[in-house]
Amino acid sequence: MFSVSVSANSLLTAALSLLLTRLSSSGPPAPDVPHIAAYFGTKTRYEDVNPHLLRDWTSVNASVLKPPADERCSPVHLTAVIRHGSRYPTGKNIRRIQRLSELVRREAAGGPAYWQQEIRSRWDMWFTEDMDGQLVMKGREDLRHLAGRLSRLFPDLLSDQNLRTRRIRLRTSSKHRCVSSVEAFQEGLWLGEGDDEVEFSHEVDDELMRFFERCRGYVEGVEKNRTALMEVEKFKHGEEMDGVRRRMAEKLGLPHHRLTPDLVEAAFFLCSYELSIKSLHSPWCFLFDENDAKVLEYQSDLKQYWKRSHGHVISSLSSCPLFHHVFRTLDKAGRPRRSTEAPPEPAAILLGHAETLLPLLSLLGLYKDQTPPTANNYHSQHGRSFRTSLIVPYAANLLFVLYDCQRGPRLQLLINESPVRFPGLEAEDAPLYRDVRATYRHLLDGCDFHRECEGRTAARGPNIEL
Ligand SMILES: *[C@@H]1O[C@H](CO)[C@@H](O)[C@H](O)[C@H]1NC(C)=O
Ligand SMILES: *[C@@H]1O[C@H](CO)[C@@H](O)[C@H](O)[C@H]1NC(C)=O
């Protein structure tokens, strides 16, 4: 039986971080969680994907590591692609929340008094535009906690010692929320003594972590292309969303036409933000029942699917640089070496966005359902695997775990700390690394960023101004 031994170091890490949370959260006990908390798409808390963490964030399930029991494997390298933690809304969403709150204050009348009273008496607009997408305290905690758990799962790789000696490479997107996240991750690994300050040692690398904005084929073909997100637009004005809108308007006593689909979404997001930022059960949550939340989740999924995932091939191809980077790192770590050579790099930490993770997951062939989600097939999509609430919550993470085994190196994928099998290699949790390479041969040999991203526009001829 393969087992993970927990070193004294990592126990200390856990104890220390426990102490830190005790100090930082001496507030009221955990609040009740809104019944719709697991449907917030990319605004879902990590704990609502892994609810056991609500009881004990230090809990680590060592049996998620599943190399064959009879091959005496041990993890030799970890590459982790991680999304930033909980954050404030961006400017655009703050302005929408502002409009919603003004509308409700000015015009809501005549609906069931309960809702108006709840919102009017219990809620004040507290978001300001300067918050613009920054990481919140809870977001720092998301990353510190994740680091604490991963260091217990991989005590020999993510050790304080390896961090101090700079053997762990950390790269991040330049966005403030990601830089803050990569710092928090290091705090989670660092075993301070007294007031020993954490020495951060990350690099900013947008070419790697924000490849999407550098891929012209993607920017022109999807990002700036009005028809690329047609399914989202149709769904927004379709029957299901209209029902949600009507019910919300009735509860608030607003004329139906005053409540746009964007304002409905703003209320839903408000519920999510108050939970993820302040651990509050916001009065705005009561405007939605579980079926409404499923409809709104579907709208977010449609957007991510058509903008960042399988909806357009160029979205996944834009992540070719990151894909190649990950496999180059794994190649190096798995290469046979003499006992006199330096041991492989223990871990590589890559901090980015949902927009970083979704294209890469899609390129790997994950979460690709038989039937694409569209505006018209909501009712046949309940069993879909593409649910962003489960895939890319705050602090979402994709782990590539490389093992040294008797028959050669093996690779396992974990998503949000749960095992996931490689498409096409479903027989094993941790197939031989050479079989994984064979499965992705076409991408390892191709997937050229410049050809994929510039090719399309070049093919239109030199006379077209872009
Ligand atoms: C631990 O992980 C294994 C493998 O994914 C799973 O089957 C099991 O239910 C998990 N145990 C707990 C207590 O979550
Ligand atoms: C815009 O998106 C549509 C729908 O996906 C696609 O057919 C079209 O080719 C795209 N336009 C450009 C300029 O790439």
Short mmCIF file of C-alpha atoms and ligand atoms in Angstrom, two decimals:
data_model
loop_
_atom_site.label_atom_id
_atom_site.label_comp_id
_atom_site.label_asym_id
_atom_site.label_seq_id
_atom_site.Cartn_x
_atom_site.Cartn_y
_atom_site.Cartn_z
CA MET A 1 0.00 0.00 0.00
CA PHE A 2 1.38 3.35 -0.98
CA SER A 3 1.21 5.92 1.72
CA VAL A 4 2.25 9.48 2.28
CA SER A 5 4.39 10.03 5.28
CA VAL A 6 3.88 13.29 7.08
CA SER A 7 7.17 14.82 8.07
CA ALA A 8 7.80 16.78 11.21
CA ASN A 9 8.31 19.82 9.01
CA SER A 10 4.92 19.67 7.46
CA LEU A 11 3.24 19.04 10.78
CA LEU A 12 4.89 22.18 11.98
CA THR A 13 3.66 24.03 8.90
CA ALA A 14 0.15 22.84 9.59
CA ALA A 15 0.38 23.77 13.24
CA LEU A 16 1.69 27.19 12.37
CA SER A 17 -0.97 27.89 9.80
CA LEU A 18 -3.61 26.67 12.20
CA LEU A 19 -2.33 29.18 14.69
CA LEU A 20 -2.42 31.89 12.04
CA THR A 21 -6.06 31.19 11.20
CA ARG A 22 -7.03 31.03 14.84
CA LEU A 23 -5.51 34.47 15.24
CA SER A 24 -7.07 35.88 12.10
CA SER A 25 -10.55 34.39 12.49
CA SER A 26 -11.46 34.82 16.10
CA GLY A 27 -14.76 36.26 14.84
CA PRO A 28 -18.20 34.64 14.94
CA PRO A 29 -18.64 30.93 14.19
CA ALA A 30 -19.02 29.79 10.58
CA PRO A 31 -22.22 31.26 9.14
CA ASP A 32 -24.90 29.26 7.46
CA VAL A 33 -24.07 28.82 3.80
CA PRO A 34 -26.60 30.00 1.19
CA HIS A 35 -28.36 27.04 -0.45
CA ILE A 36 -27.13 28.24 -3.86
CA ALA A 37 -23.43 28.51 -2.95
CA ALA A 38 -22.28 25.64 -5.17
CA TYR A 39 -23.60 27.28 -8.38
CA PHE A 40 -21.54 30.45 -8.59
CA GLY A 41 -19.39 29.35 -11.54
CA THR A 42 -15.97 31.01 -11.41
CA LYS A 43 -17.14 32.89 -8.30
CA THR A 44 -17.59 29.70 -6.29
CA ARG A 45 -15.61 29.27 -3.09
CA TYR A 46 -13.12 26.41 -3.06
CA GLU A 47 -14.82 25.06 0.09
CA ASP A 48 -18.10 24.67 -1.74
CA VAL A 49 -16.37 22.27 -4.12
CA ASN A 50 -14.65 20.48 -1.22
CA PRO A 51 -17.13 20.90 1.66
CA HIS A 52 -15.06 18.83 4.11
CA LEU A 53 -12.69 21.83 4.22
CA LEU A 54 -15.41 23.89 5.90
CA ARG A 55 -15.03 21.67 8.94
CA ASP A 56 -11.26 21.34 8.76
CA TRP A 57 -9.20 23.15 6.16
CA THR A 58 -6.09 21.16 7.09
CA SER A 59 -7.66 17.84 6.16
CA VAL A 60 -5.62 15.99 3.56
CA ASN A 61 -6.76 12.78 1.91
CA ALA A 62 -3.57 10.87 1.10
CA SER A 63 -5.43 8.21 -0.85
CA VAL A 64 -5.94 10.63 -3.74
CA LEU A 65 -2.38 9.71 -4.77
CA LYS A 66 -2.86 6.52 -6.71
CA PRO A 67 0.21 5.09 -8.37
CA PRO A 68 0.14 1.27 -8.68
CA ALA A 69 0.58 -0.20 -5.22
CA ASP A 70 3.02 -2.89 -6.33
CA GLU A 71 5.55 -0.63 -8.06
CA ARG A 72 7.04 1.13 -5.07
CA CYS A 73 6.48 4.62 -6.46
CA SER A 74 7.40 7.89 -4.87
CA PRO A 75 6.51 11.41 -6.03
CA VAL A 76 9.58 13.16 -7.50
CA HIS A 77 8.07 16.30 -8.98
CA LEU A 78 4.92 18.41 -8.76
CA THR A 79 3.82 21.02 -11.29
CA ALA A 80 0.84 22.99 -10.05
CA VAL A 81 -1.18 25.45 -12.15
CA ILE A 82 -3.21 27.44 -9.67
CA ARG A 83 -5.87 30.12 -9.95
CA HIS A 84 -5.75 33.16 -7.64
CA GLY A 85 -7.93 33.14 -4.53
CA SER A 86 -11.14 35.01 -3.68
CA ARG A 87 -11.16 38.57 -4.91
CA TYR A 88 -13.21 41.73 -5.10
CA PRO A 89 -15.46 42.25 -8.13
CA THR A 90 -13.90 43.99 -11.10
CA GLY A 91 -14.85 47.58 -11.91
CA LYS A 92 -17.47 46.49 -14.44
CA ASN A 93 -19.29 44.33 -11.91
CA ILE A 94 -19.05 46.97 -9.21
CA ARG A 95 -20.77 49.46 -11.54
CA ARG A 96 -23.52 46.91 -12.23
CA ILE A 97 -24.01 46.30 -8.52
CA GLN A 98 -24.24 50.07 -8.09
CA ARG A 99 -26.96 50.30 -10.74
CA LEU A 100 -28.87 47.41 -9.21
CA SER A 101 -28.76 48.89 -5.74
CA GLU A 102 -29.96 52.28 -6.99
CA LEU A 103 -32.76 50.71 -8.96
CA VAL A 104 -33.97 48.74 -5.95
CA ARG A 105 -33.81 51.78 -3.67
CA ARG A 106 -35.61 54.06 -6.11
CA GLU A 107 -38.19 51.83 -7.71
CA ALA A 108 -38.83 48.68 -5.76
CA ALA A 109 -42.34 48.96 -4.36
CA GLY A 110 -45.40 46.86 -3.97
CA GLY A 111 -43.63 43.51 -3.86
CA PRO A 112 -43.78 41.30 -0.79
CA ALA A 113 -42.57 43.68 1.93
CA TYR A 114 -40.17 41.10 3.30
CA TRP A 115 -37.61 41.36 0.49
CA GLN A 116 -37.52 45.10 0.40
CA GLN A 117 -37.13 45.31 4.10
CA GLU A 118 -34.38 42.73 4.19
CA ILE A 119 -32.36 44.46 1.54
CA ARG A 120 -33.15 48.04 2.50
CA SER A 121 -32.60 47.65 6.18
CA ARG A 122 -29.87 45.08 6.23
CA TRP A 123 -27.77 46.00 3.25
CA ASP A 124 -25.62 48.97 2.27
CA MET A 125 -23.64 49.38 -0.88
CA TRP A 126 -20.08 48.89 0.34
CA PHE A 127 -18.21 48.14 -2.88
CA THR A 128 -16.05 50.91 -4.30
CA GLU A 129 -14.45 51.04 -7.71
CA ASP A 130 -10.90 51.03 -6.38
CA MET A 131 -11.40 47.46 -5.17
CA ASP A 132 -11.18 46.45 -8.81
CA GLY A 133 -10.49 42.72 -8.80
CA GLN A 134 -7.92 42.73 -5.98
CA LEU A 135 -7.32 39.70 -3.81
CA VAL A 136 -9.21 39.87 -0.50
CA MET A 137 -8.02 38.58 2.91
CA LYS A 138 -9.98 35.39 2.40
CA GLY A 139 -8.17 34.98 -0.94
CA ARG A 140 -4.79 35.09 0.77
CA GLU A 141 -6.06 32.50 3.18
CA ASP A 142 -7.25 30.31 0.27
CA LEU A 143 -3.68 30.13 -1.02
CA ARG A 144 -2.00 29.77 2.37
CA HIS A 145 -4.29 26.89 3.20
CA LEU A 146 -3.81 25.22 -0.15
CA ALA A 147 -0.04 25.44 0.28
CA GLY A 148 -0.34 23.95 3.76
CA ARG A 149 -2.34 20.99 2.50
CA LEU A 150 -0.12 20.38 -0.52
CA SER A 151 2.98 20.44 1.64
CA ARG A 152 1.45 17.71 3.78
CA LEU A 153 0.55 15.70 0.69
CA PHE A 154 4.04 16.16 -0.81
CA PRO A 155 6.30 16.68 2.21
CA ASP A 156 9.52 15.95 0.32
CA LEU A 157 8.68 18.21 -2.62
CA LEU A 158 6.93 21.26 -1.15
CA SER A 159 9.10 21.58 1.92
CA ASP A 160 10.09 24.75 3.67
CA GLN A 161 13.68 23.74 3.03
CA ASN A 162 13.12 23.50 -0.75
CA LEU A 163 11.47 26.91 -0.70
CA ARG A 164 14.29 28.53 1.25
CA THR A 165 16.95 27.07 -1.01
CA ARG A 166 14.98 28.30 -4.05
CA ARG A 167 14.55 24.84 -5.48
CA ILE A 168 10.84 25.48 -6.02
CA ARG A 169 10.19 27.66 -9.06
CA LEU A 170 7.29 30.03 -8.76
CA ARG A 171 5.88 31.99 -11.68
CA THR A 172 2.88 34.27 -11.73
CA SER A 173 0.72 36.45 -13.95
CA SER A 174 1.45 40.14 -13.40
CA LYS A 175 -2.07 40.89 -12.14
CA HIS A 176 -2.14 42.11 -8.59
CA ARG A 177 -4.46 39.31 -7.40
CA CYS A 178 -2.07 36.67 -8.77
CA VAL A 179 1.07 38.24 -7.31
CA SER A 180 -0.66 38.46 -3.93
CA SER A 181 -1.70 34.83 -4.33
CA VAL A 182 1.79 33.57 -5.09
CA GLU A 183 3.05 35.45 -2.03
CA ALA A 184 0.37 33.89 0.15
CA PHE A 185 1.27 30.46 -1.21
CA GLN A 186 4.87 30.99 -0.09
CA GLU A 187 3.68 32.15 3.33
CA GLY A 188 1.79 28.86 3.58
CA LEU A 189 5.01 26.89 3.02
CA TRP A 190 7.35 29.08 5.02
CA LEU A 191 8.19 27.98 8.52
CA GLY A 192 8.97 31.24 10.19
CA GLU A 193 10.89 31.45 13.41
CA GLY A 194 9.86 34.37 15.53
CA ASP A 195 9.43 37.35 13.26
CA ASP A 196 11.44 35.82 10.47
CA GLU A 197 10.03 37.44 7.29
CA VAL A 198 9.09 35.38 4.28
CA GLU A 199 11.53 35.95 1.43
CA PHE A 200 9.47 35.85 -1.72
CA SER A 201 11.14 34.40 -4.77
CA HIS A 202 8.68 34.39 -7.66
CA GLU A 203 8.97 35.70 -11.21
CA VAL A 204 6.29 37.45 -13.24
CA ASP A 205 5.70 35.74 -16.57
CA ASP A 206 2.73 36.91 -18.63
CA GLU A 207 3.87 35.13 -21.75
CA LEU A 208 3.25 31.90 -19.88
CA MET A 209 0.32 32.80 -17.64
CA ARG A 210 -1.57 35.32 -19.81
CA PHE A 211 -0.98 33.71 -23.19
CA PHE A 212 -4.61 34.42 -24.17
CA GLU A 213 -4.11 38.15 -24.62
CA ARG A 214 -1.06 37.58 -26.85
CA CYS A 215 -2.75 35.19 -29.26
CA ARG A 216 -4.05 37.33 -32.11
CA GLY A 217 -6.18 34.53 -33.59
CA TYR A 218 -7.92 34.27 -30.25
CA VAL A 219 -8.31 37.99 -29.60
CA GLU A 220 -9.68 38.68 -33.09
CA GLY A 221 -11.60 35.44 -33.55
CA VAL A 222 -13.22 35.13 -30.14
CA GLU A 223 -12.58 37.95 -27.71
CA LYS A 224 -13.55 40.79 -30.07
CA ASN A 225 -15.93 38.75 -32.18
CA ARG A 226 -19.56 39.52 -31.41
CA THR A 227 -20.90 36.32 -32.91
CA ALA A 228 -18.49 34.06 -31.01
CA LEU A 229 -20.66 34.28 -27.89
CA MET A 230 -23.97 34.07 -29.68
CA GLU A 231 -25.19 31.15 -27.56
CA VAL A 232 -24.71 33.23 -24.42
CA GLU A 233 -26.64 36.17 -25.86
CA LYS A 234 -29.49 33.91 -26.93
CA PHE A 235 -29.69 32.23 -23.54
CA LYS A 236 -29.60 35.57 -21.76
CA HIS A 237 -32.80 36.57 -23.51
CA GLY A 238 -34.32 33.11 -23.63
CA GLU A 239 -37.14 31.43 -21.77
CA GLU A 240 -35.18 30.12 -18.75
CA MET A 241 -33.48 33.42 -17.93
CA ASP A 242 -36.73 35.25 -18.48
CA GLY A 243 -38.36 33.09 -15.80
CA VAL A 244 -35.61 33.92 -13.31
CA ARG A 245 -35.96 37.59 -14.13
CA ARG A 246 -39.73 37.58 -13.70
CA ARG A 247 -39.57 35.85 -10.33
CA MET A 248 -36.91 38.24 -9.09
CA ALA A 249 -38.87 41.28 -10.29
CA GLU A 250 -41.96 40.04 -8.46
CA LYS A 251 -40.10 39.53 -5.22
CA LEU A 252 -38.66 43.02 -5.41
CA GLY A 253 -41.83 44.68 -6.63
CA LEU A 254 -40.08 46.00 -9.72
CA PRO A 255 -41.58 46.32 -13.17
CA HIS A 256 -40.28 43.32 -15.15
CA HIS A 257 -38.81 45.42 -17.93
CA ARG A 258 -36.66 47.47 -15.52
CA LEU A 259 -34.70 44.43 -14.51
CA THR A 260 -32.23 43.53 -17.26
CA PRO A 261 -30.53 40.11 -17.44
CA ASP A 262 -27.28 41.83 -16.42
CA LEU A 263 -28.87 43.18 -13.25
CA VAL A 264 -30.25 39.75 -12.41
CA GLU A 265 -26.72 38.43 -12.72
CA ALA A 266 -25.43 41.30 -10.57
CA ALA A 267 -27.77 40.26 -7.73
CA PHE A 268 -26.60 36.65 -8.02
CA PHE A 269 -22.96 37.76 -7.95
CA LEU A 270 -23.68 39.99 -4.96
CA CYS A 271 -24.78 36.91 -3.07
CA SER A 272 -21.55 35.17 -4.13
CA TYR A 273 -19.27 38.10 -3.25
CA GLU A 274 -20.70 38.67 0.20
CA LEU A 275 -20.17 34.99 0.94
CA SER A 276 -16.66 34.68 -0.52
CA ILE A 277 -15.35 38.00 0.81
CA LYS A 278 -17.14 38.41 4.13
CA SER A 279 -18.55 34.95 4.86
CA LEU A 280 -21.99 36.57 4.95
CA HIS A 281 -25.30 35.06 4.01
CA SER A 282 -26.41 38.06 2.00
CA PRO A 283 -30.10 39.06 1.83
CA TRP A 284 -29.70 39.10 -1.97
CA CYS A 285 -29.39 35.31 -1.92
CA PHE A 286 -33.05 34.90 -1.01
CA LEU A 287 -34.07 36.21 -4.41
CA PHE A 288 -33.03 32.91 -5.99
CA ASP A 289 -34.10 29.34 -5.48
CA GLU A 290 -31.95 26.40 -6.46
CA ASN A 291 -33.45 26.11 -9.94
CA ASP A 292 -32.81 29.79 -10.59
CA ALA A 293 -29.21 29.29 -9.51
CA LYS A 294 -28.83 26.38 -11.94
CA VAL A 295 -30.03 28.58 -14.79
CA LEU A 296 -27.57 31.33 -13.86
CA GLU A 297 -24.78 28.80 -13.50
CA TYR A 298 -25.58 27.50 -16.96
CA GLN A 299 -25.33 31.02 -18.37
CA SER A 300 -21.83 31.35 -16.88
CA ASP A 301 -20.86 27.94 -18.17
CA LEU A 302 -22.03 28.86 -21.66
CA LYS A 303 -19.87 31.96 -21.53
CA GLN A 304 -16.77 30.08 -20.38
CA TYR A 305 -17.37 27.23 -22.80
CA TRP A 306 -17.63 29.49 -25.84
CA LYS A 307 -15.04 31.99 -24.72
CA ARG A 308 -12.33 29.93 -23.00
CA SER A 309 -12.88 26.27 -23.74
CA HIS A 310 -14.01 23.75 -26.35
CA GLY A 311 -16.37 26.22 -28.08
CA HIS A 312 -13.54 27.51 -30.27
CA VAL A 313 -10.41 25.46 -30.92
CA ILE A 314 -8.21 28.55 -30.91
CA SER A 315 -9.03 29.14 -27.23
CA SER A 316 -7.35 25.90 -26.18
CA LEU A 317 -4.56 26.23 -28.76
CA SER A 318 -3.63 29.61 -27.33
CA SER A 319 -2.36 27.71 -24.25
CA CYS A 320 0.30 25.85 -26.29
CA PRO A 321 3.18 27.75 -24.62
CA LEU A 322 1.98 26.70 -21.18
CA PHE A 323 1.37 23.12 -22.34
CA HIS A 324 4.91 22.88 -23.74
CA HIS A 325 6.36 24.49 -20.64
CA VAL A 326 4.68 21.93 -18.37
CA PHE A 327 5.85 18.98 -20.43
CA ARG A 328 9.40 20.31 -20.74
CA THR A 329 9.49 20.60 -16.96
CA LEU A 330 8.15 17.04 -16.56
CA ASP A 331 10.63 15.70 -19.16
CA LYS A 332 13.50 17.18 -17.22
CA ALA A 333 12.25 15.94 -13.87
CA GLY A 334 11.62 12.42 -15.16
CA ARG A 335 14.88 12.01 -17.08
CA PRO A 336 17.03 9.14 -15.82
CA ARG A 337 19.99 10.43 -13.83
CA ARG A 338 23.06 9.07 -12.13
CA SER A 339 23.17 9.10 -8.38
CA THR A 340 25.92 11.72 -8.55
CA GLU A 341 23.71 14.18 -10.44
CA ALA A 342 21.61 16.81 -8.72
CA PRO A 343 18.07 15.60 -7.94
CA PRO A 344 15.28 16.97 -10.16
CA GLU A 345 13.46 20.24 -9.47
CA PRO A 346 10.96 19.23 -6.78
CA ALA A 347 8.12 21.56 -7.72
CA ALA A 348 6.98 24.27 -10.14
CA ILE A 349 4.16 26.60 -9.09
CA LEU A 350 2.34 28.55 -11.79
CA LEU A 351 -0.13 31.19 -10.63
CA GLY A 352 -2.77 32.46 -13.05
CA HIS A 353 -6.43 32.90 -13.83
CA ALA A 354 -9.52 30.88 -14.72
CA GLU A 355 -8.65 32.09 -18.24
CA THR A 356 -5.30 30.33 -17.87
CA LEU A 357 -6.67 27.04 -16.56
CA LEU A 358 -9.69 26.52 -18.81
CA PRO A 359 -7.82 26.59 -22.14
CA LEU A 360 -5.15 24.24 -20.80
CA LEU A 361 -7.72 21.78 -19.42
CA SER A 362 -9.48 21.90 -22.78
CA LEU A 363 -6.25 21.31 -24.66
CA LEU A 364 -5.70 18.23 -22.50
CA GLY A 365 -9.13 17.03 -23.69
CA LEU A 366 -10.85 17.28 -20.31
CA TYR A 367 -14.52 18.13 -19.67
CA LYS A 368 -15.48 17.66 -23.29
CA ASP A 369 -19.06 16.41 -23.37
CA GLN A 370 -20.65 14.66 -26.36
CA THR A 371 -23.04 17.53 -26.98
CA PRO A 372 -21.87 21.13 -26.66
CA PRO A 373 -23.97 23.32 -24.37
CA THR A 374 -26.09 25.78 -26.34
CA ALA A 375 -28.90 28.25 -25.72
CA ASN A 376 -31.50 25.63 -26.66
CA ASN A 377 -30.44 22.48 -24.85
CA TYR A 378 -30.42 23.55 -21.21
CA HIS A 379 -32.78 20.74 -20.26
CA SER A 380 -30.55 17.99 -21.65
CA GLN A 381 -27.40 19.40 -20.03
CA HIS A 382 -27.98 18.59 -16.37
CA GLY A 383 -25.46 15.78 -16.41
CA ARG A 384 -22.76 17.75 -18.24
CA SER A 385 -19.18 17.50 -17.05
CA PHE A 386 -18.41 21.09 -18.01
CA ARG A 387 -19.46 22.84 -14.79
CA THR A 388 -17.21 25.78 -14.02
CA SER A 389 -18.42 25.82 -10.40
CA LEU A 390 -16.60 22.50 -9.95
CA ILE A 391 -13.67 23.12 -12.30
CA VAL A 392 -12.53 26.70 -11.70
CA PRO A 393 -13.62 28.00 -8.28
CA TYR A 394 -11.30 30.45 -6.52
CA ALA A 395 -7.89 28.82 -5.87
CA ALA A 396 -8.68 26.08 -8.42
CA ASN A 397 -5.66 23.93 -9.11
CA LEU A 398 -4.43 21.46 -11.67
CA LEU A 399 -1.66 19.24 -10.35
CA PHE A 400 0.70 17.13 -12.44
CA VAL A 401 2.29 14.59 -10.10
CA LEU A 402 5.31 12.74 -11.46
CA TYR A 403 6.29 9.50 -9.70
CA ASP A 404 9.42 7.47 -9.89
CA CYS A 405 8.29 3.84 -10.20
CA GLN A 406 9.88 0.47 -10.93
CA ARG A 407 8.63 0.42 -14.54
CA GLY A 408 9.61 4.03 -15.17
CA PRO A 409 8.10 7.44 -14.43
CA ARG A 410 4.33 7.75 -14.09
CA LEU A 411 2.10 10.80 -14.19
CA GLN A 412 -1.13 11.56 -12.37
CA LEU A 413 -3.50 14.51 -12.67
CA LEU A 414 -5.42 16.01 -9.80
CA ILE A 415 -7.99 18.75 -10.18
CA ASN A 416 -8.91 20.62 -7.03
CA GLU A 417 -7.24 17.84 -5.06
CA SER A 418 -9.26 15.03 -6.64
CA PRO A 419 -7.85 12.48 -9.09
CA VAL A 420 -8.82 12.87 -12.74
CA ARG A 421 -7.84 10.46 -15.51
CA PHE A 422 -6.24 11.42 -18.80
CA PRO A 423 -8.71 11.26 -21.69
CA GLY A 424 -7.74 8.21 -23.74
CA LEU A 425 -5.86 6.60 -20.84
CA GLU A 426 -8.79 5.92 -18.56
CA ALA A 427 -7.61 2.49 -17.41
CA GLU A 428 -5.19 3.89 -14.84
CA ASP A 429 -4.97 6.82 -12.44
CA ALA A 430 -1.25 7.19 -12.99
CA PRO A 431 -0.27 5.83 -16.40
CA LEU A 432 3.34 5.54 -17.50
CA TYR A 433 4.69 8.94 -18.46
CA ARG A 434 5.73 7.61 -21.86
CA ASP A 435 2.11 6.59 -22.55
CA VAL A 436 0.92 10.07 -21.63
CA ARG A 437 3.48 11.52 -24.01
CA ALA A 438 2.31 9.15 -26.75
CA THR A 439 -1.30 10.27 -26.22
CA TYR A 440 -0.35 13.93 -26.61
CA ARG A 441 2.24 13.30 -29.35
CA HIS A 442 0.38 15.50 -31.86
CA LEU A 443 0.48 18.42 -29.43
CA LEU A 444 4.03 17.80 -28.25
CA ASP A 445 5.23 17.82 -31.86
CA GLY A 446 2.89 20.58 -32.99
CA CYS A 447 0.78 23.09 -31.11
CA ASP A 448 2.92 25.95 -32.32
CA PHE A 449 1.76 29.19 -30.75
CA HIS A 450 2.87 31.42 -33.61
CA ARG A 451 1.42 29.26 -36.33
CA GLU A 452 -1.90 28.79 -34.51
CA CYS A 453 -2.25 32.35 -33.30
CA GLU A 454 -0.89 34.32 -36.24
CA GLY A 455 -1.75 31.82 -38.98
CA ARG A 456 -5.38 32.69 -39.27
CA THR A 457 -4.98 36.37 -39.66
CA ALA A 458 -2.06 35.96 -42.05
CA ALA A 459 -4.17 33.65 -44.19
CA ARG A 460 -6.60 36.48 -44.87
CA GLY A 461 -3.97 38.20 -46.91
CA PRO A 462 -1.73 41.18 -46.35
CA ASN A 463 -4.25 43.78 -47.50
CA ILE A 464 -6.65 43.46 -44.63
CA GLU A 465 -6.12 46.04 -41.94
CA LEU A 466 -6.63 44.66 -38.47
C1 LIG B 1 -10.21 10.09 -0.30
O1 LIG B 1 -9.93 9.99 -1.68
C2 LIG B 1 -10.37 8.77 -2.26
C3 LIG B 1 -9.84 8.73 -3.67
O2 LIG B 1 -10.23 9.85 -4.43
C4 LIG B 1 -11.90 8.73 -2.19
O3 LIG B 1 -12.37 7.52 -2.76
C5 LIG B 1 -12.33 8.83 -0.74
O4 LIG B 1 -13.73 8.90 -0.66
C6 LIG B 1 -11.72 10.05 -0.07
N1 LIG B 1 -11.98 10.03 1.34
C7 LIG B 1 -12.50 11.04 1.99
C8 LIG B 1 -12.68 10.85 3.46
O5 LIG B 1 -12.82 12.08 1.44
C1 LIG B 2 -16.57 34.86 -35.21
O1 LIG B 2 -17.22 33.76 -34.58
C2 LIG B 2 -18.02 32.99 -35.46
C3 LIG B 2 -18.78 31.99 -34.63
O2 LIG B 2 -17.93 31.19 -33.87
C4 LIG B 2 -17.15 32.37 -36.53
O3 LIG B 2 -17.92 31.60 -37.41
C5 LIG B 2 -16.41 33.47 -37.28
O4 LIG B 2 -15.52 32.90 -38.19
C6 LIG B 2 -15.66 34.38 -36.32
N1 LIG B 2 -15.12 35.54 -37.02
C7 LIG B 2 -13.82 35.79 -37.09
C8 LIG B 2 -13.44 37.09 -37.75
O5 LIG B 2 -12.96 35.04 -36.66
#
